[in-house]
Each structure stands twice: as C-alpha cells, then as structure tokens.
mmCIF file of C-alpha atoms and ligand atoms in Angstrom:
data_model
loop_
_atom_site.group_PDB
_atom_site.id
_atom_site.type_symbol
_atom_site.label_atom_id
_atom_site.label_comp_id
_atom_site.label_asym_id
_atom_site.label_seq_id
_atom_site.Cartn_x
_atom_site.Cartn_y
_atom_site.Cartn_z
ATOM 1 C CA MET A 218 0.000 0.000 0.000
ATOM 2 C CA ASN A 219 1.477 3.386 -0.923
ATOM 3 C CA ASN A 220 0.062 5.643 1.759
ATOM 4 C CA THR A 221 0.773 9.330 1.605
ATOM 5 C CA GLU A 222 0.172 11.224 4.814
ATOM 6 C CA THR A 223 -2.357 14.038 4.878
ATOM 7 C CA PRO A 224 -2.958 16.329 7.879
ATOM 8 C CA LYS A 225 -4.011 14.708 11.150
ATOM 9 C CA LEU A 226 -7.712 14.900 11.831
ATOM 10 C CA ASN A 227 -7.810 14.511 15.574
ATOM 11 C CA SER A 228 -6.009 13.091 18.548
ATOM 12 C CA VAL A 229 -6.780 12.468 22.213
ATOM 13 C CA ASN A 230 -4.658 11.452 25.217
ATOM 14 C CA THR A 231 -5.592 8.159 26.863
ATOM 15 C CA ILE A 232 -3.987 6.087 29.642
ATOM 16 C CA PHE A 233 -2.537 3.891 26.849
ATOM 17 C CA GLY A 234 -0.924 6.900 25.165
ATOM 18 C CA LYS A 235 -1.997 9.243 22.441
ATOM 19 C CA LEU A 236 -4.860 8.025 20.271
ATOM 20 C CA GLU A 237 -4.796 9.520 16.804
ATOM 21 C CA ILE A 238 -6.865 9.110 13.694
ATOM 22 C CA ARG A 239 -4.913 10.011 10.558
ATOM 23 C CA GLN A 240 -6.470 10.239 7.160
ATOM 24 C CA VAL A 241 -4.126 8.934 4.492
ATOM 25 C CA LYS A 242 -4.397 8.176 0.819
ATOM 26 C CA ALA A 243 -4.415 4.433 0.285
ATOM 27 C CA SER A 244 -4.666 2.266 -2.758
ATOM 28 C CA CYS A 245 -6.837 -0.807 -3.278
ATOM 29 C CA PRO A 246 -5.605 -3.222 -5.945
ATOM 30 C CA LEU A 247 -9.217 -3.646 -7.092
ATOM 31 C CA HIS A 248 -10.688 -0.159 -6.718
ATOM 32 C CA GLY A 249 -7.735 2.208 -6.829
ATOM 33 C CA GLU A 250 -7.142 5.141 -4.487
ATOM 34 C CA TYR A 251 -9.271 5.906 -1.466
ATOM 35 C CA LEU A 252 -9.003 7.844 1.777
ATOM 36 C CA ALA A 253 -8.195 5.495 4.635
ATOM 37 C CA ASN A 254 -8.426 6.173 8.360
ATOM 38 C CA GLU A 255 -5.400 5.009 10.318
ATOM 39 C CA VAL A 256 -5.757 4.473 14.059
ATOM 40 C CA TRP A 257 -2.520 5.178 15.997
ATOM 41 C CA LEU A 258 -2.161 4.439 19.702
ATOM 42 C CA GLY A 259 0.960 5.440 21.603
ATOM 43 C CA GLY A 260 2.815 5.942 18.351
ATOM 44 C CA GLN A 261 1.870 2.509 16.974
ATOM 45 C CA LEU A 262 -0.371 1.874 13.972
ATOM 46 C CA LYS A 263 -3.284 -0.244 15.205
ATOM 47 C CA GLU A 264 -5.773 -0.312 12.347
ATOM 48 C CA VAL A 265 -6.288 0.890 8.782
ATOM 49 C CA SER A 266 -9.817 1.174 7.410
ATOM 50 C CA GLU A 267 -10.394 -0.948 4.345
ATOM 51 C CA CYS A 268 -11.392 0.271 0.921
ATOM 52 C CA PRO A 269 -15.066 1.354 1.092
ATOM 53 C CA GLU A 270 -15.875 -0.556 -2.104
ATOM 54 C CA CYS A 271 -14.268 -3.734 -0.749
ATOM 55 C CA PHE A 272 -16.135 -3.169 2.529
ATOM 56 C CA LYS A 273 -19.452 -3.035 0.633
ATOM 57 C CA LEU A 274 -18.588 -6.130 -1.388
ATOM 58 C CA ASN A 275 -17.527 -8.089 1.702
ATOM 59 C CA LYS A 276 -20.699 -7.067 3.505
ATOM 60 C CA ALA A 277 -22.845 -8.253 0.599
ATOM 61 C CA GLN A 278 -20.874 -11.512 0.441
ATOM 62 C CA ARG A 279 -21.372 -12.052 4.182
ATOM 63 C CA ALA A 280 -25.125 -11.426 3.824
ATOM 64 C CA ILE A 281 -25.303 -14.026 1.019
ATOM 65 C CA GLU A 282 -23.405 -16.569 3.122
ATOM 66 C CA GLU A 283 -25.597 -15.917 6.171
ATOM 67 C CA GLU A 284 -28.737 -16.344 4.067
ATOM 68 C CA LYS A 285 -27.369 -19.606 2.664
ATOM 69 C CA ALA A 286 -26.569 -20.875 6.172
ATOM 70 C CA ARG A 287 -30.067 -19.910 7.347
ATOM 71 C CA LYS A 288 -31.657 -21.786 4.439
ATOM 72 C CA GLU A 289 -29.518 -24.857 5.101
ATOM 73 C CA GLU A 290 -30.503 -24.778 8.768
ATOM 74 C CA THR A 291 -34.208 -24.484 7.876
ATOM 75 C CA GLU A 292 -33.938 -27.407 5.444
ATOM 76 C CA LYS A 293 -32.076 -29.469 8.055
ATOM 77 C CA ASN A 294 -34.827 -28.810 10.610
ATOM 78 C CA ARG A 295 -37.489 -29.649 8.041
ATOM 79 C CA LEU A 296 -35.848 -32.993 7.228
ATOM 80 C CA ALA A 297 -35.465 -33.757 10.936
ATOM 81 C CA ARG A 298 -39.158 -33.073 11.553
ATOM 82 C CA ILE A 299 -40.147 -35.209 8.559
ATOM 83 C CA LYS A 300 -37.995 -38.060 9.871
ATOM 84 C CA GLU A 301 -39.497 -37.632 13.342
ATOM 85 C CA SER A 302 -42.982 -37.919 11.839
ATOM 86 C CA ARG A 303 -42.050 -41.533 10.944
ATOM 87 C CA MET A 304 -43.541 -41.325 7.483
ATOM 88 C CA PRO A 305 -41.932 -43.956 5.228
ATOM 89 C CA LEU A 306 -38.883 -42.731 3.299
ATOM 90 C CA GLU A 307 -40.507 -43.348 -0.074
ATOM 91 C CA TYR A 308 -43.338 -40.979 0.813
ATOM 92 C CA GLN A 309 -41.216 -38.156 2.213
ATOM 93 C CA VAL A 310 -41.132 -36.515 -1.211
ATOM 94 C CA LYS A 311 -44.753 -37.204 -2.148
ATOM 95 C CA ASP A 312 -46.656 -33.979 -1.915
ATOM 96 C CA PHE A 313 -49.800 -32.455 -3.365
ATOM 97 C CA SER A 314 -47.929 -31.356 -6.485
ATOM 98 C CA THR A 315 -47.058 -34.935 -7.468
ATOM 99 C CA PHE A 316 -50.562 -36.306 -6.914
ATOM 100 C CA ILE A 317 -52.106 -36.946 -10.344
ATOM 101 C CA THR A 318 -55.753 -35.970 -10.711
ATOM 102 C CA GLU A 319 -57.001 -37.688 -13.832
ATOM 103 C CA THR A 320 -60.151 -39.160 -12.353
ATOM 104 C CA GLU A 321 -63.058 -37.630 -10.508
ATOM 105 C CA SER A 322 -62.135 -39.678 -7.435
ATOM 106 C CA GLN A 323 -58.527 -38.394 -7.431
ATOM 107 C CA ARG A 324 -59.709 -34.809 -7.851
ATOM 108 C CA ASN A 325 -62.137 -35.195 -4.946
ATOM 109 C CA ALA A 326 -59.495 -36.822 -2.768
ATOM 110 C CA LEU A 327 -56.932 -34.077 -3.422
ATOM 111 C CA ALA A 328 -59.535 -31.356 -2.869
ATOM 112 C CA MET A 329 -60.520 -32.935 0.452
ATOM 113 C CA ALA A 330 -56.877 -33.248 1.536
ATOM 114 C CA LYS A 331 -56.296 -29.554 0.772
ATOM 115 C CA ARG A 332 -59.509 -28.635 2.561
ATOM 116 C CA PHE A 333 -58.269 -30.491 5.618
ATOM 117 C CA VAL A 334 -54.935 -28.622 5.554
ATOM 118 C CA ASN A 335 -56.601 -25.248 5.041
ATOM 119 C CA GLY A 336 -59.066 -26.011 7.796
ATOM 120 C CA TRP A 337 -56.439 -27.359 10.189
ATOM 121 C CA GLU A 338 -57.288 -24.848 12.926
ATOM 122 C CA LYS A 339 -60.918 -26.016 12.865
ATOM 123 C CA ALA A 340 -59.883 -29.672 12.598
ATOM 124 C CA LYS A 341 -57.601 -29.206 15.607
ATOM 125 C CA ALA A 342 -60.243 -27.424 17.667
ATOM 126 C CA GLY A 343 -62.938 -30.026 16.959
ATOM 127 C CA GLY A 344 -60.724 -33.110 16.712
ATOM 128 C CA TYR A 345 -61.819 -33.755 13.138
ATOM 129 C CA GLY A 346 -59.835 -36.040 10.852
ATOM 130 C CA LEU A 347 -60.230 -38.160 7.745
ATOM 131 C CA LEU A 348 -61.021 -41.764 6.910
ATOM 132 C CA LEU A 349 -59.345 -42.681 3.623
ATOM 133 C CA LEU A 350 -60.961 -45.778 2.100
ATOM 134 C CA GLY A 351 -59.990 -47.585 -1.091
ATOM 135 C CA GLY A 352 -58.133 -50.449 -2.757
ATOM 136 C CA CYS A 353 -54.362 -50.870 -2.678
ATOM 137 C CA GLY A 354 -52.259 -48.432 -4.615
ATOM 138 C CA THR A 355 -54.977 -45.831 -5.031
ATOM 139 C CA GLY A 356 -52.959 -43.090 -3.318
ATOM 140 C CA LYS A 357 -54.151 -43.112 0.292
ATOM 141 C CA THR A 358 -50.702 -43.191 1.875
ATOM 142 C CA HIS A 359 -49.402 -40.719 -0.718
ATOM 143 C CA LEU A 360 -52.104 -38.202 0.114
ATOM 144 C CA ALA A 361 -51.903 -38.701 3.892
ATOM 145 C CA CYS A 362 -48.145 -38.078 3.780
ATOM 146 C CA ALA A 363 -48.681 -35.073 1.496
ATOM 147 C CA ILE A 364 -51.035 -33.680 4.157
ATOM 148 C CA MET A 365 -48.375 -34.220 6.829
ATOM 149 C CA LEU A 366 -45.685 -32.532 4.712
ATOM 150 C CA GLU A 367 -47.929 -29.574 4.011
ATOM 151 C CA LEU A 368 -48.856 -29.163 7.698
ATOM 152 C CA LEU A 369 -45.220 -29.539 8.814
ATOM 153 C CA ASP A 370 -44.248 -26.664 6.543
ATOM 154 C CA LYS A 371 -47.191 -24.521 7.520
ATOM 155 C CA TYR A 372 -47.051 -25.041 11.290
ATOM 156 C CA ALA A 373 -43.623 -25.087 12.924
ATOM 157 C CA CYS A 374 -45.058 -26.354 16.221
ATOM 158 C CA LEU A 375 -46.979 -29.289 14.769
ATOM 159 C CA TYR A 376 -45.561 -32.774 15.183
ATOM 160 C CA PRO A 377 -47.753 -35.263 13.312
ATOM 161 C CA ARG A 378 -46.954 -38.985 13.576
ATOM 162 C CA TYR A 379 -47.425 -41.835 11.102
ATOM 163 C CA TYR A 380 -47.932 -45.429 12.287
ATOM 164 C CA LYS A 381 -49.127 -48.586 10.638
ATOM 165 C CA VAL A 382 -51.773 -50.076 12.895
ATOM 166 C CA THR A 383 -49.574 -53.170 13.354
ATOM 167 C CA GLU A 384 -46.761 -50.943 14.681
ATOM 168 C CA ILE A 385 -49.129 -49.595 17.324
ATOM 169 C CA PHE A 386 -50.084 -53.129 18.332
ATOM 170 C CA SER A 387 -46.444 -54.220 18.600
ATOM 171 C CA ALA A 388 -45.558 -51.137 20.635
ATOM 172 C CA VAL A 389 -48.270 -52.100 23.120
ATOM 173 C CA ARG A 390 -47.350 -55.803 23.020
ATOM 174 C CA ASN A 391 -43.687 -54.977 23.727
ATOM 175 C CA THR A 392 -44.716 -53.562 27.086
ATOM 176 C CA TYR A 393 -45.798 -57.068 28.207
ATOM 177 C CA GLN A 394 -42.217 -58.329 27.946
ATOM 178 C CA GLN A 395 -39.963 -58.688 30.911
ATOM 179 C CA GLY A 396 -37.780 -55.641 31.424
ATOM 180 C CA ALA A 397 -40.094 -53.351 29.456
ATOM 181 C CA THR A 398 -39.530 -49.730 30.428
ATOM 182 C CA THR A 399 -43.160 -48.736 30.049
ATOM 183 C CA ASN A 400 -46.577 -50.337 30.376
ATOM 184 C CA GLU A 401 -49.698 -50.745 28.265
ATOM 185 C CA GLU A 402 -51.490 -47.844 29.899
ATOM 186 C CA GLU A 403 -48.638 -45.413 29.249
ATOM 187 C CA THR A 404 -48.282 -46.569 25.645
ATOM 188 C CA ILE A 405 -51.995 -46.112 24.993
ATOM 189 C CA LYS A 406 -51.737 -42.681 26.592
ATOM 190 C CA PHE A 407 -48.826 -41.846 24.282
ATOM 191 C CA PHE A 408 -50.796 -42.709 21.120
ATOM 192 C CA SER A 409 -53.870 -40.950 22.514
ATOM 193 C CA SER A 410 -52.000 -37.704 23.042
ATOM 194 C CA ILE A 411 -50.275 -37.273 19.650
ATOM 195 C CA GLN A 412 -51.480 -34.002 18.089
ATOM 196 C CA LEU A 413 -52.216 -35.510 14.682
ATOM 197 C CA LEU A 414 -52.043 -39.281 14.414
ATOM 198 C CA VAL A 415 -52.019 -40.954 11.004
ATOM 199 C CA ILE A 416 -52.839 -44.670 11.215
ATOM 200 C CA ASP A 417 -52.232 -46.664 8.051
ATOM 201 C CA GLU A 418 -53.417 -50.119 7.014
ATOM 202 C CA VAL A 419 -56.267 -50.375 9.499
ATOM 203 C CA GLY A 420 -57.944 -53.759 9.087
ATOM 204 C CA VAL A 421 -55.116 -55.474 7.190
ATOM 205 C CA GLN A 422 -55.753 -58.376 9.470
ATOM 206 C CA LYS A 423 -58.963 -59.080 11.319
ATOM 207 C CA GLY A 424 -57.297 -58.352 14.618
ATOM 208 C CA SER A 425 -57.513 -60.179 17.913
ATOM 209 C CA GLU A 426 -59.877 -59.071 20.663
ATOM 210 C CA SER A 427 -56.962 -57.471 22.513
ATOM 211 C CA GLU A 428 -55.922 -55.532 19.398
ATOM 212 C CA LYS A 429 -59.473 -54.308 18.964
ATOM 213 C CA ARG A 430 -59.498 -53.214 22.579
ATOM 214 C CA ILE A 431 -56.217 -51.310 22.147
ATOM 215 C CA LEU A 432 -57.401 -49.535 18.994
ATOM 216 C CA PHE A 433 -60.727 -48.795 20.657
ATOM 217 C CA SER A 434 -59.028 -47.244 23.685
ATOM 218 C CA ILE A 435 -56.722 -45.071 21.600
ATOM 219 C CA LEU A 436 -59.425 -43.848 19.229
ATOM 220 C CA ASP A 437 -61.983 -43.401 21.995
ATOM 221 C CA ASN A 438 -59.478 -41.294 23.967
ATOM 222 C CA ARG A 439 -58.661 -39.268 20.868
ATOM 223 C CA VAL A 440 -62.320 -38.638 20.041
ATOM 224 C CA THR A 441 -63.059 -37.623 23.626
ATOM 225 C CA SER A 442 -60.057 -35.308 23.865
ATOM 226 C CA LYS A 443 -60.634 -33.896 20.350
ATOM 227 C CA LYS A 444 -57.392 -35.028 18.764
ATOM 228 C CA PRO A 445 -57.577 -35.338 14.964
ATOM 229 C CA THR A 446 -56.787 -38.741 13.435
ATOM 230 C CA ILE A 447 -56.341 -39.763 9.809
ATOM 231 C CA LEU A 448 -57.172 -43.425 9.234
ATOM 232 C CA MET A 449 -56.448 -45.396 6.087
ATOM 233 C CA THR A 450 -57.900 -48.740 5.101
ATOM 234 C CA ASN A 451 -58.062 -51.019 2.077
ATOM 235 C CA LEU A 452 -61.383 -52.370 3.295
ATOM 236 C CA GLY A 453 -64.697 -51.326 1.851
ATOM 237 C CA SER A 454 -66.910 -49.484 4.326
ATOM 238 C CA LYS A 455 -68.999 -52.599 5.120
ATOM 239 C CA ASP A 456 -65.942 -54.740 5.904
ATOM 240 C CA PHE A 457 -64.421 -51.857 7.823
ATOM 241 C CA VAL A 458 -67.451 -51.698 10.119
ATOM 242 C CA TRP A 459 -67.442 -55.467 10.454
ATOM 243 C CA VAL A 460 -63.743 -55.676 11.353
ATOM 244 C CA LEU A 461 -63.749 -52.746 13.791
ATOM 245 C CA GLY A 462 -67.151 -53.297 15.326
ATOM 246 C CA ASP A 463 -70.107 -50.920 15.600
ATOM 247 C CA ARG A 464 -68.975 -49.093 18.724
ATOM 248 C CA LEU A 465 -65.582 -48.146 17.315
ATOM 249 C CA TYR A 466 -66.962 -47.347 13.869
ATOM 250 C CA ASP A 467 -69.547 -45.070 15.451
ATOM 251 C CA ARG A 468 -66.785 -43.062 17.107
ATOM 252 C CA ILE A 469 -64.689 -42.876 13.939
ATOM 253 C CA ARG A 470 -67.713 -41.797 11.907
ATOM 254 C CA SER A 471 -68.376 -38.929 14.302
ATOM 255 C CA LYS A 472 -64.910 -37.409 13.761
ATOM 256 C CA CYS A 473 -63.377 -38.682 10.515
ATOM 257 C CA VAL A 474 -64.734 -37.432 7.195
ATOM 258 C CA PRO A 475 -64.756 -40.359 4.725
ATOM 259 C CA VAL A 476 -62.881 -40.015 1.431
ATOM 260 C CA LEU A 477 -63.313 -42.759 -1.167
ATOM 261 C CA PHE A 478 -60.360 -43.665 -3.411
ATOM 262 C CA LYS A 479 -61.636 -45.444 -6.505
ATOM 263 C CA GLY A 480 -59.783 -46.941 -9.439
ATOM 264 C CA ASN A 481 -56.887 -49.298 -10.026
ATOM 265 C CA SER A 482 -53.514 -49.410 -8.346
ATOM 266 C CA MET A 483 -51.177 -46.608 -9.408
ATOM 267 C CA ARG A 484 -48.131 -48.621 -8.360
ATOM 268 C CA THR A 485 -45.904 -49.162 -11.376
ATOM 269 C CA PRO A 486 -45.190 -52.861 -11.928
ATOM 270 C CA ALA A 487 -41.512 -53.859 -11.886
ATOM 271 C CA THR A 488 -40.104 -54.697 -15.336
ATOM 272 C CA PRO A 489 -36.842 -56.567 -16.143
ATOM 273 C CA ASP A 490 -35.090 -53.335 -17.187
ATOM 274 C CA VAL A 491 -34.861 -52.308 -13.524
ATOM 275 C CA PHE A 492 -31.709 -54.474 -13.469
ATOM 276 C CA ASP A 493 -30.066 -52.735 -16.442
HETATM 277 N N1 ADP B 691 -53.037 -39.971 -7.858
HETATM 278 C C1 ADP B 691 -51.756 -40.324 -7.801
HETATM 279 N N2 ADP B 691 -50.783 -39.549 -8.366
HETATM 280 C C2 ADP B 691 -49.496 -39.887 -8.326
HETATM 281 N N3 ADP B 691 -49.034 -41.014 -7.748
HETATM 282 C C3 ADP B 691 -49.921 -41.833 -7.164
HETATM 283 C C4 ADP B 691 -51.319 -41.529 -7.146
HETATM 284 N N4 ADP B 691 -51.966 -42.525 -6.489
HETATM 285 C C5 ADP B 691 -51.017 -43.389 -6.119
HETATM 286 N N5 ADP B 691 -49.795 -42.980 -6.524
HETATM 287 C C6 ADP B 691 -48.510 -43.647 -6.307
HETATM 288 O O1 ADP B 691 -48.732 -45.048 -6.363
HETATM 289 C C7 ADP B 691 -48.040 -45.708 -5.328
HETATM 290 C C8 ADP B 691 -49.040 -46.373 -4.398
HETATM 291 O O2 ADP B 691 -49.815 -45.369 -3.736
HETATM 292 P P1 ADP B 691 -50.138 -45.438 -2.195
HETATM 293 O O3 ADP B 691 -50.445 -44.070 -1.734
HETATM 294 O O4 ADP B 691 -49.068 -46.169 -1.499
HETATM 295 O O5 ADP B 691 -51.452 -46.315 -2.240
HETATM 296 P P2 ADP B 691 -52.344 -46.872 -1.040
HETATM 297 O O6 ADP B 691 -51.810 -46.324 0.220
HETATM 298 O O7 ADP B 691 -53.716 -46.411 -1.366
HETATM 299 O O8 ADP B 691 -52.218 -48.359 -1.124
HETATM 300 C C9 ADP B 691 -47.222 -44.639 -4.614
HETATM 301 O O9 ADP B 691 -45.945 -44.617 -5.177
HETATM 302 C C10 ADP B 691 -47.970 -43.366 -4.930
HETATM 303 O O10 ADP B 691 -47.097 -42.242 -4.940
HETATM 304 MG MG1 MG B 692 -50.944 -47.401 1.784
HETATM 305 ZN ZN1 ZN B 693 -11.356 -2.285 -2.882
#
C-alpha cells in the first residue's frame, strides 16, 4: 500500500498513550485510491480502514453466506421433523404437487386433503380427521403423507406422527415383555396424546380381541379429547365396520370425514429393465 500522509484529523490522550486518527491516501488493488483512516495508539499503527468498495462487497458476500446458512438450517430442521414424523422414506417426497388428478375420485381426494390442511385450525379445535378408504395403490398413503408434509411446513409447532396399525399393536405388546420400560397404559396414553395421528393399514388383518381393545381405547381417547386422526384402510366401508365393530366405527364416523379412493392401483409394476 502506498500511503501518503495528509494532515491529522484529531487526537486524544488516553492512559494507553496518544490516540490519533490520521487520514491517508491508500490504494486498493481492485478499486484504486481511497481515503483510509489510520488508528494510531501510543505511536503505533493499530488499524487501517479498508477500501469502502471492498467493505461493501464483503458485507454483501457475508449477507449471502448468512442467508445460505439460514436456508440450510431451515432445510435441516425440516428434514429432521419429517424423519421424526415416521412417514416412510418413499413418501417423504410425495406432496400435493405430485398427486395426479385424472379421475373424478382423485380430484375429490386431493380437494378434500387440501380442505383439511386449510381447515387445520378447525380440525384441531374439533378433533376432526379423515377416513381414507380404497383399494391398494390408489394413493391413500401418498395423500396422507402429502397432508403431513404440508402441515409440517405450515405449522412449525406441529408434530404429526405416522404409524401402521400393526406398529401400534407391537408397541403395546412390547410392554408385556420382561424388562419393558413402560406399560400398556402409558403406551396407549402416548398414542392418545399425539397431536395428529395418522394410522395406516387399518384392518389389514382381522385383529384379535386385545388388538381391537387397544385400537378402541386409543381412538376413543382421541375422540373424547378432540385429537384429529387420519385413518387409512383397504377395506370397503362394510368390511371396515365389520372388522372394527359398531362401537368403534360409530366413534370414527363422528370425527373422521370419509374419502373414497376409486380406481386401479397406481403402483408401477416392476419390469426386467430395472436391473439394467
Ligand atoms: N393420484 C396419484 N398420483 C401420483 N401417484 C400416485 C397416485 N396414487 C397413487 N400414486 C402412487 O402409487 C403408489 C401407491 O400409492 P399409495 O399411496 O401407497 O397407495 P395406497 O396407500 O392407497 O395403497 C405410490 O408410489 C404413490 O405415490
Ligand atoms: Mg398405503
Ligand atoms: Zn477495494
């Protein structure tokens, strides 16, 4: 730097010696000459102000980096919350935008899912959920996970949870084992208290009496305490009633709006070229 001294601007005596600010001509390799402030203390040069253009550029660069770090942090939190929701990996990218609406049934289902998300405050206050009914591969899990993703993004304090009904039964059954750290009552309480519980594959098996009792307790608690639940089943409504029993169905019907998924499976069949 080829500094040329110009008159001193000011100086003051401190206990560390004389503090002076000198304005000098300085040269920036990028932006040419500029007036720099030199800070002298006790006859020693302590600091030289940088080129104002470089200062502006560095500040802008820092702002860009901070914004990038903030975005990365937000995305990291989002992924952590999605993982915590327990939705299957395959469905973590399935949102409303990828749900095809070629049939009347698909259009209705998507519209109802969006209505649920938009009406979340009402659903939460009244404990209202959905009952998604339809054959395999018709998009029930896709749409339920899309609802969860949408709500996770919209409400930072919402922690929805996805469970297959069989996972709930095994969680309760595990408490019967020796050395279990919790008991049936606590586990039922846990499932009863989840803010938004998504239960998939209800009725895949007929279910033992004890399983029916567990599901009844959880859903009865949730209905009573106004906690929204989304239930999915491959059964038709008649079989659903038959498998769950009138008392449980009556409770579900009072809180879960039915959505019918018609049509064939949308799952793409595997072809030999998957190995190529
Ligand atoms: N309307 C749709 N648009 C796009 N993909 C769909 C649609 N319905 C189903 N799928 C896809 O088909 C596969 C099976 O759907 P899924 O939601 O698991 O069905 P279900 O839970 O009803 O058995 C998934 O990969 C899902 O993303
Ligand atoms: Mg499914
Ligand atoms: Zn510069």
